[in-house]
């Protein structure tokens, strides 16, 4: 299924080489001022065109075809559409029979009995993160009291990102990276123990982003080597502010008023320029494989804004489920 | 909210020092042979009593009070109850006003306006993982074709677990650990891109376990330092078997027929014997704090079976959502 | 599946002749004063013992085994259990092979491959309405500003209910009835067009009550014979009060501040004392059938309090989904 | 919220006088042949243009903008869009301040703080039933073994429909009607007791159709006047076929293999040509009111195909939840 959320619910649709991709947002409160310009900054952060990103450039112009009237949300479902224009489907003919290594081509064929739209990954394409990004813009506008900031802090194992990209270009091999996200100003008491923990919610949506292979909150995997007396964050006063923040702002699945912090591992783009091998469905033999199509050398460059988007979506839904509409009610 | 799953749905309830804890399983197919003995192995793996675990020992005897008839599941909701017997609530009087560092005491008080059952963490207690473990036993029985194996591979930063526990006892400070989980024999084509990705589902449930701070699939955070040509798993034949398994058995959110693998970071137990400091609600001042109650020095010792349980729950639900009841239909 | 609701979510479990029946309420706000005495009035309204009702008498003593602390709800799941004591299971041996006409015996056997607990209808029994009634008590306490009143207005086609029952006893044949429900004091603006219409929500839950075969809001089926100028309710002032109430308090799926009104059709109890015929699974032949067990001659007598209960559940959930916790926040 | 269904999930969007209306279908199995021509028959049955229906004529041309590839569904979300072309929004200026009697104008203004798109009812408009009808076409194609037939059997209290319409035209007052629906060939054992009863599911979706005020299964309200021995349907053989069908094909919430039958009450169109009165928000006084815009005199004429559509949607989802994909798997 392709939707998530209880009261702020997103439903994603579309294919990389189909007519359009987009998203429905159901449950956006009425009265939020919204204009297509609001999307520009985040959409351009996600856009291709820099070194290390794909040469496929889409207009990424959001069409809001329902749920907006006189410049404000109406309370009815918002649907935001992005037309696909810059489509080179012929590049993908080969993958009908030669599933690309690292990609979902093989499993999609198995799962859907060969009926999936295989062009450019079809519905599974990273192209659909433009829709997540757009939904994130709306969610962020509902959380004016919070700042959500994601940054690429490492690429290809190197904290100097420019150098990492330069090396990848020289080596002509794709690389991954690590994205850090910090949320400040979010209220205390949101989330629940067990299935609605803030970690569960955020992780669920983070792993909805293609190419993510890990997430860790606060001190994360390093906490496994710490002692309790080191790791515990001492509460300093009645606001719940703590001396350290090893917990990443979450105790027992519930926000504690300190910064929410987590890191995300992005694997290297599967479509590397390097020659590889794969199995051919027609000949049932292994053969050399060279990625066609237009691809990112370091998809991690474009991930931070998507991480912010899904974080904002998760937090907005949790806030509404926690009945804190008073915080987000448009004035 | 305290439930998870679409077609195999678990709902958890109870408090650490209340009358009972337990779980409802809705959607378990009819005809599965089930006996209270089936729970013994996994419940005893979770049990306290070894070095490094709490001296609180509960009988952990499962009462199946509905959904079972003549030794088989009926298709109606299964409810599995564990009575609390070994309760020392007086130990917890202090935490009404002195929220324990690293625990959810502070945020629960904020969230529920002081009405939460604070004794032993109440509904948030790790005690409730006995209920998750029980649900996992049922789920595992529905997946006879798969093996799910979780192991503590590191504690307190040391791969020699016995030594790690011995050191923690000497230092009288709690420690964390890393749990690895491997699932073999699970079919190809389960899961979806985006919100129903296998990673999303498993991570959602893993973070429902108290004390978990990170999860990473396949090569996980290490993949961020790899190149695409290193990371991509070459498909070898028509079964989808790959040469390597950096992807951890998942492409595009969908199982690819290779082993599912992931690692989980467990933080050190918040209730360390070491003296700490915290804020006192009554006096609004910082004071020295000494954990009372009975606690685990290394909760990570008891986590593997819970990791297996939630993994089995996630995979069973995904299998049913994927309409593969043919695989699990009791014969 | 056996649960309903988004933010005030009920999950029903148990069997007529099993150990217990009960319900989980997830999402009940913290701080609601609750005592087992609160259930007495509604449970005794549902109870058997009057003319026309079954001689099976259960204690119907609610055990609240979680979610309650110091006399208030804690915000954690409430679980309310009713032990079955007065069980005569031997009466039901025959129905293994002779499905009772009008009952679900045949379809349950088909659906669950014979694994269903057939005794007294098992999980499908009207016995489980005791659990719905209990959940209704909690929901009503959350709606102190509203009154929900259901009444049996007709039985066996007769508006004189005593006479109807007397006649049924003479004829020794079960009868049905019509229940009317009126909700006053409920706020304007709750519900949505389409799938979350107030009618959709209430009807969904009303048809969860065994033996209900119809529901009609406001003028209901009579409205089909009216003209628009007769049927339209003229708005009188800024409160939305209308001159008439043909709409039953709902426009476009949303409450309009006038009384919510609807009628419900209850079919005659399937277990009539009259001799009938049915098919025998073993002999594959038609044979005479006489209902055994203890049954109601007019189950409709016991339905009104259950109608109120599910109405209260539906309205509480809709109120929370509409983010009106301000209305129900325990003071 | 604007979606319904667990495994075959529809999400409706759009406004009467906005850019478009449409629906997402998530969970449609891959491999179903689908062409825009498939929609023609049902869309033209719903269309305006006959006596008694609105003069607003829309093209109702379905655009399938995702989820379809090479003439088959792909397993990804289907989105079906209908552009609005024939829009006379100026007709609706008045209703900003003069809520139409019988319509949702008043409650929508209250609910959404005046931000709702009030033109032609906005998102609440009957115009959106074109989207339900389209989703119904897809659902029907997934149920080739069943026939779903809804018919208008009475209008304005008259079983001679032509005469009823003629009279309404003479009187210049809108009328309601009764629609009967019969489903044949649907398998036994689908649905559940309580919240997933077939009646609950169908009723939920039927009341999602604007203007519906009642639903009754089998003998419906008449069953309230019957005795048990009259009402019970005697089982005749191992297929579950019954001698009579007072139950409407459902026992204990589960299909019994006989025809599913139910009737639906449609109220008269709120926008009657007759002069009425309503309250004016600006002047806070009662004033004469004359419906503007283009409206149906008997909306019930256009309801049957929508009843069929939501019935097909309900049954498809229940079938998938019951894990009977084997029945609908496209060959």
PDB file of N, CA and C in Angstrom, chain C residues 223-289:
ATOM      1  N   UNK C 223     -38.415   9.551   3.595  1.00  0.00           N
ATOM      2  CA  UNK C 223     -37.929  10.698   2.826  1.00  0.00           C
ATOM      3  C   UNK C 223     -37.961  10.421   1.334  1.00  0.00           C
ATOM      4  N   UNK C 224     -37.907   9.139   0.964  1.00  0.00           N
ATOM      5  CA  UNK C 224     -37.933   8.776  -0.458  1.00  0.00           C
ATOM      6  C   UNK C 224     -39.259   9.160  -1.114  1.00  0.00           C
ATOM      7  N   UNK C 225     -40.295   9.355  -0.304  1.00  0.00           N
ATOM      8  CA  UNK C 225     -41.621   9.731  -0.835  1.00  0.00           C
ATOM      9  C   UNK C 225     -41.920  11.209  -0.662  1.00  0.00           C
ATOM     10  N   UNK C 226     -40.982  11.950  -0.111  1.00  0.00           N
ATOM     11  CA  UNK C 226     -41.227  13.372   0.130  1.00  0.00           C
ATOM     12  C   UNK C 226     -40.691  14.209  -1.028  1.00  0.00           C
ATOM     13  N   UNK C 227     -41.153  15.446  -1.105  1.00  0.00           N
ATOM     14  CA  UNK C 227     -40.569  16.374  -2.072  1.00  0.00           C
ATOM     15  C   UNK C 227     -39.475  17.175  -1.372  1.00  0.00           C
ATOM     16  N   UNK C 228     -38.649  17.791  -2.179  1.00  0.00           N
ATOM     17  CA  UNK C 228     -37.559  18.593  -1.615  1.00  0.00           C
ATOM     18  C   UNK C 228     -38.076  19.705  -0.727  1.00  0.00           C
ATOM     19  N   UNK C 229     -39.160  20.345  -1.130  1.00  0.00           N
ATOM     20  CA  UNK C 229     -39.644  21.469  -0.319  1.00  0.00           C
ATOM     21  C   UNK C 229     -40.215  20.992   1.020  1.00  0.00           C
ATOM     22  N   UNK C 230     -40.729  19.765   1.046  1.00  0.00           N
ATOM     23  CA  UNK C 230     -41.163  19.191   2.330  1.00  0.00           C
ATOM     24  C   UNK C 230     -39.978  18.764   3.186  1.00  0.00           C
ATOM     25  N   UNK C 231     -39.001  18.138   2.543  1.00  0.00           N
ATOM     26  CA  UNK C 231     -37.919  17.475   3.281  1.00  0.00           C
ATOM     27  C   UNK C 231     -36.875  18.456   3.814  1.00  0.00           C
ATOM     28  N   UNK C 232     -36.577  19.492   3.034  1.00  0.00           N
ATOM     29  CA  UNK C 232     -35.519  20.421   3.460  1.00  0.00           C
ATOM     30  C   UNK C 232     -35.851  21.058   4.805  1.00  0.00           C
ATOM     31  N   UNK C 233     -34.878  21.103   5.672  1.00  0.00           N
ATOM     32  CA  UNK C 233     -35.045  21.693   6.995  1.00  0.00           C
ATOM     33  C   UNK C 233     -34.555  23.137   6.951  1.00  0.00           C
ATOM     34  N   UNK C 234     -35.479  24.084   7.127  1.00  0.00           N
ATOM     35  CA  UNK C 234     -35.102  25.501   7.026  1.00  0.00           C
ATOM     36  C   UNK C 234     -34.231  25.908   8.216  1.00  0.00           C
ATOM     37  N   UNK C 235     -33.091  26.535   7.926  1.00  0.00           N
ATOM     38  CA  UNK C 235     -32.195  27.044   8.982  1.00  0.00           C
ATOM     39  C   UNK C 235     -32.809  28.308   9.576  1.00  0.00           C
ATOM     40  N   UNK C 236     -32.873  28.365  10.914  1.00  0.00           N
ATOM     41  CA  UNK C 236     -33.584  29.460  11.579  1.00  0.00           C
ATOM     42  C   UNK C 236     -32.671  30.561  12.099  1.00  0.00           C
ATOM     43  N   UNK C 237     -31.453  30.194  12.479  1.00  0.00           N
ATOM     44  CA  UNK C 237     -30.573  31.226  13.049  1.00  0.00           C
ATOM     45  C   UNK C 237     -29.111  30.791  13.012  1.00  0.00           C
ATOM     46  N   UNK C 238     -28.279  31.594  13.611  1.00  0.00           N
ATOM     47  CA  UNK C 238     -26.833  31.397  13.495  1.00  0.00           C
ATOM     48  C   UNK C 238     -26.334  30.138  14.202  1.00  0.00           C
ATOM     49  N   UNK C 239     -27.177  29.521  15.050  1.00  0.00           N
ATOM     50  CA  UNK C 239     -26.758  28.258  15.666  1.00  0.00           C
ATOM     51  C   UNK C 239     -26.951  27.085  14.713  1.00  0.00           C
ATOM     52  N   UNK C 240     -27.665  27.326  13.606  1.00  0.00           N
ATOM     53  CA  UNK C 240     -27.945  26.234  12.679  1.00  0.00           C
ATOM     54  C   UNK C 240     -29.205  25.475  13.041  1.00  0.00           C
ATOM     55  N   UNK C 241     -29.903  25.916  14.068  1.00  0.00           N
ATOM     56  CA  UNK C 241     -31.158  25.250  14.444  1.00  0.00           C
ATOM     57  C   UNK C 241     -32.110  25.278  13.253  1.00  0.00           C
ATOM     58  N   UNK C 242     -32.787  24.144  13.019  1.00  0.00           N
ATOM     59  CA  UNK C 242     -33.699  24.083  11.879  1.00  0.00           C
ATOM     60  C   UNK C 242     -35.136  23.927  12.366  1.00  0.00           C
ATOM     61  N   UNK C 243     -36.061  24.327  11.486  1.00  0.00           N
ATOM     62  CA  UNK C 243     -37.498  24.314  11.812  1.00  0.00           C
ATOM     63  C   UNK C 243     -37.985  22.880  11.959  1.00  0.00           C
ATOM     64  N   UNK C 244     -37.598  22.030  11.040  1.00  0.00           N
ATOM     65  CA  UNK C 244     -37.909  20.596  11.102  1.00  0.00           C
ATOM     66  C   UNK C 244     -36.591  19.840  11.213  1.00  0.00           C
ATOM     67  N   UNK C 245     -36.642  18.516  11.332  1.00  0.00           N
ATOM     68  CA  UNK C 245     -35.388  17.744  11.403  1.00  0.00           C
ATOM     69  C   UNK C 245     -35.496  16.459  10.582  1.00  0.00           C
ATOM     70  N   UNK C 246     -35.887  16.632   9.331  1.00  0.00           N
ATOM     71  CA  UNK C 246     -35.975  15.466   8.447  1.00  0.00           C
ATOM     72  C   UNK C 246     -34.605  14.857   8.180  1.00  0.00           C
ATOM     73  N   UNK C 247     -33.580  15.701   8.271  1.00  0.00           N
ATOM     74  CA  UNK C 247     -32.217  15.229   7.969  1.00  0.00           C
ATOM     75  C   UNK C 247     -31.623  14.421   9.115  1.00  0.00           C
ATOM     76  N   UNK C 248     -32.311  14.398  10.268  1.00  0.00           N
ATOM     77  CA  UNK C 248     -31.762  13.649  11.400  1.00  0.00           C
ATOM     78  C   UNK C 248     -30.484  14.257  11.940  1.00  0.00           C
ATOM     79  N   UNK C 249     -30.328  15.567  11.771  1.00  0.00           N
ATOM     80  CA  UNK C 249     -29.194  16.241  12.390  1.00  0.00           C
ATOM     81  C   UNK C 249     -27.898  16.168  11.617  1.00  0.00           C
ATOM     82  N   UNK C 250     -27.966  15.718  10.372  1.00  0.00           N
ATOM     83  CA  UNK C 250     -26.747  15.518   9.579  1.00  0.00           C
ATOM     84  C   UNK C 250     -26.943  16.074   8.169  1.00  0.00           C
ATOM     85  N   UNK C 251     -26.052  16.954   7.728  1.00  0.00           N
ATOM     86  CA  UNK C 251     -26.048  17.412   6.330  1.00  0.00           C
ATOM     87  C   UNK C 251     -24.695  17.137   5.719  1.00  0.00           C
ATOM     88  N   UNK C 252     -24.704  16.498   4.574  1.00  0.00           N
ATOM     89  CA  UNK C 252     -23.439  16.232   3.894  1.00  0.00           C
ATOM     90  C   UNK C 252     -22.491  15.412   4.742  1.00  0.00           C
ATOM     91  N   UNK C 253     -23.057  14.586   5.616  1.00  0.00           N
ATOM     92  CA  UNK C 253     -22.225  13.717   6.449  1.00  0.00           C
ATOM     93  C   UNK C 253     -21.738  14.361   7.736  1.00  0.00           C
ATOM     94  N   UNK C 254     -22.130  15.624   7.962  1.00  0.00           N
ATOM     95  CA  UNK C 254     -21.584  16.414   9.073  1.00  0.00           C
ATOM     96  C   UNK C 254     -22.722  16.816  10.017  1.00  0.00           C
ATOM     97  N   UNK C 255     -22.475  16.756  11.314  1.00  0.00           N
ATOM     98  CA  UNK C 255     -23.519  17.140  12.276  1.00  0.00           C
ATOM     99  C   UNK C 255     -23.860  18.616  12.115  1.00  0.00           C
ATOM    100  N   UNK C 256     -25.176  18.918  12.260  1.00  0.00           N
ATOM    101  CA  UNK C 256     -25.598  20.320  12.095  1.00  0.00           C
ATOM    102  C   UNK C 256     -26.101  20.947  13.390  1.00  0.00           C
ATOM    103  N   UNK C 257     -25.885  20.272  14.515  1.00  0.00           N
ATOM    104  CA  UNK C 257     -26.231  20.868  15.803  1.00  0.00           C
ATOM    105  C   UNK C 257     -27.638  20.544  16.274  1.00  0.00           C
ATOM    106  N   UNK C 258     -28.487  20.045  15.380  1.00  0.00           N
ATOM    107  CA  UNK C 258     -29.810  19.573  15.784  1.00  0.00           C
ATOM    108  C   UNK C 258     -29.694  18.131  16.279  1.00  0.00           C
ATOM    109  N   UNK C 259     -30.752  17.619  16.883  1.00  0.00           N
ATOM    110  CA  UNK C 259     -30.701  16.238  17.380  1.00  0.00           C
ATOM    111  C   UNK C 259     -30.313  15.269  16.261  1.00  0.00           C
ATOM    112  N   UNK C 260     -29.407  14.350  16.599  1.00  0.00           N
ATOM    113  CA  UNK C 260     -29.159  13.217  15.711  1.00  0.00           C
ATOM    114  C   UNK C 260     -30.258  12.200  15.957  1.00  0.00           C
ATOM    115  N   UNK C 261     -30.927  11.744  14.905  1.00  0.00           N
ATOM    116  CA  UNK C 261     -31.990  10.744  15.096  1.00  0.00           C
ATOM    117  C   UNK C 261     -31.859   9.646  14.063  1.00  0.00           C
ATOM    118  N   UNK C 262     -32.028   8.425  14.533  1.00  0.00           N
ATOM    119  CA  UNK C 262     -32.071   7.316  13.578  1.00  0.00           C
ATOM    120  C   UNK C 262     -32.840   6.145  14.169  1.00  0.00           C
ATOM    121  N   UNK C 263     -33.325   5.287  13.279  1.00  0.00           N
ATOM    122  CA  UNK C 263     -34.051   4.078  13.677  1.00  0.00           C
ATOM    123  C   UNK C 263     -33.308   2.860  13.167  1.00  0.00           C
ATOM    124  N   UNK C 264     -33.476   1.777  13.908  1.00  0.00           N
ATOM    125  CA  UNK C 264     -32.742   0.559  13.624  1.00  0.00           C
ATOM    126  C   UNK C 264     -33.717  -0.616  13.626  1.00  0.00           C
ATOM    127  N   UNK C 265     -33.604  -1.487  12.622  1.00  0.00           N
ATOM    128  CA  UNK C 265     -34.482  -2.669  12.558  1.00  0.00           C
ATOM    129  C   UNK C 265     -33.767  -3.881  13.148  1.00  0.00           C
ATOM    130  N   UNK C 266     -34.418  -4.521  14.124  1.00  0.00           N
ATOM    131  CA  UNK C 266     -33.872  -5.719  14.757  1.00  0.00           C
ATOM    132  C   UNK C 266     -34.696  -6.916  14.291  1.00  0.00           C
ATOM    133  N   UNK C 267     -34.046  -7.904  13.723  1.00  0.00           N
ATOM    134  CA  UNK C 267     -34.778  -9.076  13.243  1.00  0.00           C
ATOM    135  C   UNK C 267     -35.190  -9.946  14.441  1.00  0.00           C
ATOM    136  N   UNK C 268     -36.150 -10.826  14.259  1.00  0.00           N
ATOM    137  CA  UNK C 268     -36.505 -11.734  15.357  1.00  0.00           C
ATOM    138  C   UNK C 268     -35.323 -12.652  15.686  1.00  0.00           C
ATOM    139  N   UNK C 269     -35.190 -12.993  16.970  1.00  0.00           N
ATOM    140  CA  UNK C 269     -34.160 -13.935  17.406  1.00  0.00           C
ATOM    141  C   UNK C 269     -34.201 -15.181  16.534  1.00  0.00           C
ATOM    142  N   UNK C 270     -33.051 -15.595  16.046  1.00  0.00           N
ATOM    143  CA  UNK C 270     -33.021 -16.784  15.186  1.00  0.00           C
ATOM    144  C   UNK C 270     -33.420 -18.034  15.958  1.00  0.00           C
ATOM    145  N   UNK C 271     -33.046 -18.102  17.228  1.00  0.00           N
ATOM    146  CA  UNK C 271     -33.370 -19.290  18.023  1.00  0.00           C
ATOM    147  C   UNK C 271     -34.793 -19.209  18.559  1.00  0.00           C
ATOM    148  N   UNK C 272     -35.755 -19.491  17.708  1.00  0.00           N
ATOM    149  CA  UNK C 272     -37.166 -19.495  18.116  1.00  0.00           C
ATOM    150  C   UNK C 272     -37.529 -20.866  18.694  1.00  0.00           C
ATOM    151  N   UNK C 273     -38.454 -20.906  19.636  1.00  0.00           N
ATOM    152  CA  UNK C 273     -38.884 -22.212  20.171  1.00  0.00           C
ATOM    153  C   UNK C 273     -39.618 -23.069  19.139  1.00  0.00           C
ATOM    154  N   UNK C 274     -40.163 -22.451  18.107  1.00  0.00           N
ATOM    155  CA  UNK C 274     -40.899 -23.191  17.064  1.00  0.00           C
ATOM    156  C   UNK C 274     -40.005 -24.221  16.377  1.00  0.00           C
ATOM    157  N   UNK C 275     -40.632 -25.323  15.978  1.00  0.00           N
ATOM    158  CA  UNK C 275     -39.855 -26.318  15.224  1.00  0.00           C
ATOM    159  C   UNK C 275     -39.547 -25.796  13.827  1.00  0.00           C
ATOM    160  N   UNK C 276     -38.355 -26.076  13.354  1.00  0.00           N
ATOM    161  CA  UNK C 276     -37.929 -25.650  12.025  1.00  0.00           C
ATOM    162  C   UNK C 276     -37.261 -26.830  11.314  1.00  0.00           C
ATOM    163  N   UNK C 277     -36.723 -26.533  10.135  1.00  0.00           N
ATOM    164  CA  UNK C 277     -35.956 -27.553   9.411  1.00  0.00           C
ATOM    165  C   UNK C 277     -34.588 -27.017   9.054  1.00  0.00           C
ATOM    166  N   UNK C 278     -33.638 -27.919   8.975  1.00  0.00           N
ATOM    167  CA  UNK C 278     -32.316 -27.514   8.478  1.00  0.00           C
ATOM    168  C   UNK C 278     -31.612 -28.719   7.872  1.00  0.00           C
ATOM    169  N   UNK C 279     -30.450 -28.426   7.325  1.00  0.00           N
ATOM    170  CA  UNK C 279     -29.661 -29.436   6.644  1.00  0.00           C
ATOM    171  C   UNK C 279     -28.666 -30.034   7.641  1.00  0.00           C
ATOM    172  N   UNK C 280     -28.466 -31.341   7.552  1.00  0.00           N
ATOM    173  CA  UNK C 280     -27.501 -32.017   8.427  1.00  0.00           C
ATOM    174  C   UNK C 280     -26.241 -32.360   7.628  1.00  0.00           C
ATOM    175  N   UNK C 281     -25.131 -31.857   8.131  1.00  0.00           N
ATOM    176  CA  UNK C 281     -23.863 -32.015   7.432  1.00  0.00           C
ATOM    177  C   UNK C 281     -23.455 -33.485   7.298  1.00  0.00           C
ATOM    178  N   UNK C 282     -23.758 -34.284   8.332  1.00  0.00           N
ATOM    179  CA  UNK C 282     -23.320 -35.678   8.335  1.00  0.00           C
ATOM    180  C   UNK C 282     -24.145 -36.532   7.372  1.00  0.00           C
ATOM    181  N   UNK C 283     -25.443 -36.343   7.448  1.00  0.00           N
ATOM    182  CA  UNK C 283     -26.324 -37.168   6.622  1.00  0.00           C
ATOM    183  C   UNK C 283     -26.607 -36.501   5.268  1.00  0.00           C
ATOM    184  N   UNK C 284     -26.237 -35.248   5.126  1.00  0.00           N
ATOM    185  CA  UNK C 284     -26.557 -34.470   3.921  1.00  0.00           C
ATOM    186  C   UNK C 284     -28.046 -34.549   3.578  1.00  0.00           C
ATOM    187  N   UNK C 285     -28.859 -34.475   4.619  1.00  0.00           N
ATOM    188  CA  UNK C 285     -30.309 -34.475   4.379  1.00  0.00           C
ATOM    189  C   UNK C 285     -30.974 -33.404   5.235  1.00  0.00           C
ATOM    190  N   UNK C 286     -32.174 -33.053   4.890  1.00  0.00           N
ATOM    191  CA  UNK C 286     -32.963 -32.061   5.638  1.00  0.00           C
ATOM    192  C   UNK C 286     -33.637 -32.758   6.806  1.00  0.00           C
ATOM    193  N   UNK C 287     -33.577 -32.118   7.974  1.00  0.00           N
ATOM    194  CA  UNK C 287     -34.256 -32.746   9.100  1.00  0.00           C
ATOM    195  C   UNK C 287     -34.911 -31.674   9.977  1.00  0.00           C
ATOM    196  N   UNK C 288     -35.859 -32.140  10.798  1.00  0.00           N
ATOM    197  CA  UNK C 288     -36.525 -31.223  11.719  1.00  0.00           C
ATOM    198  C   UNK C 288     -35.504 -30.697  12.711  1.00  0.00           C
ATOM    199  N   UNK C 289     -35.693 -29.465  13.144  1.00  0.00           N
ATOM    200  CA  UNK C 289     -34.725 -28.825  14.030  1.00  0.00           C
ATOM    201  C   UNK C 289     -35.458 -28.085  15.145  1.00  0.00           C
TER     202      UNK C 289
END
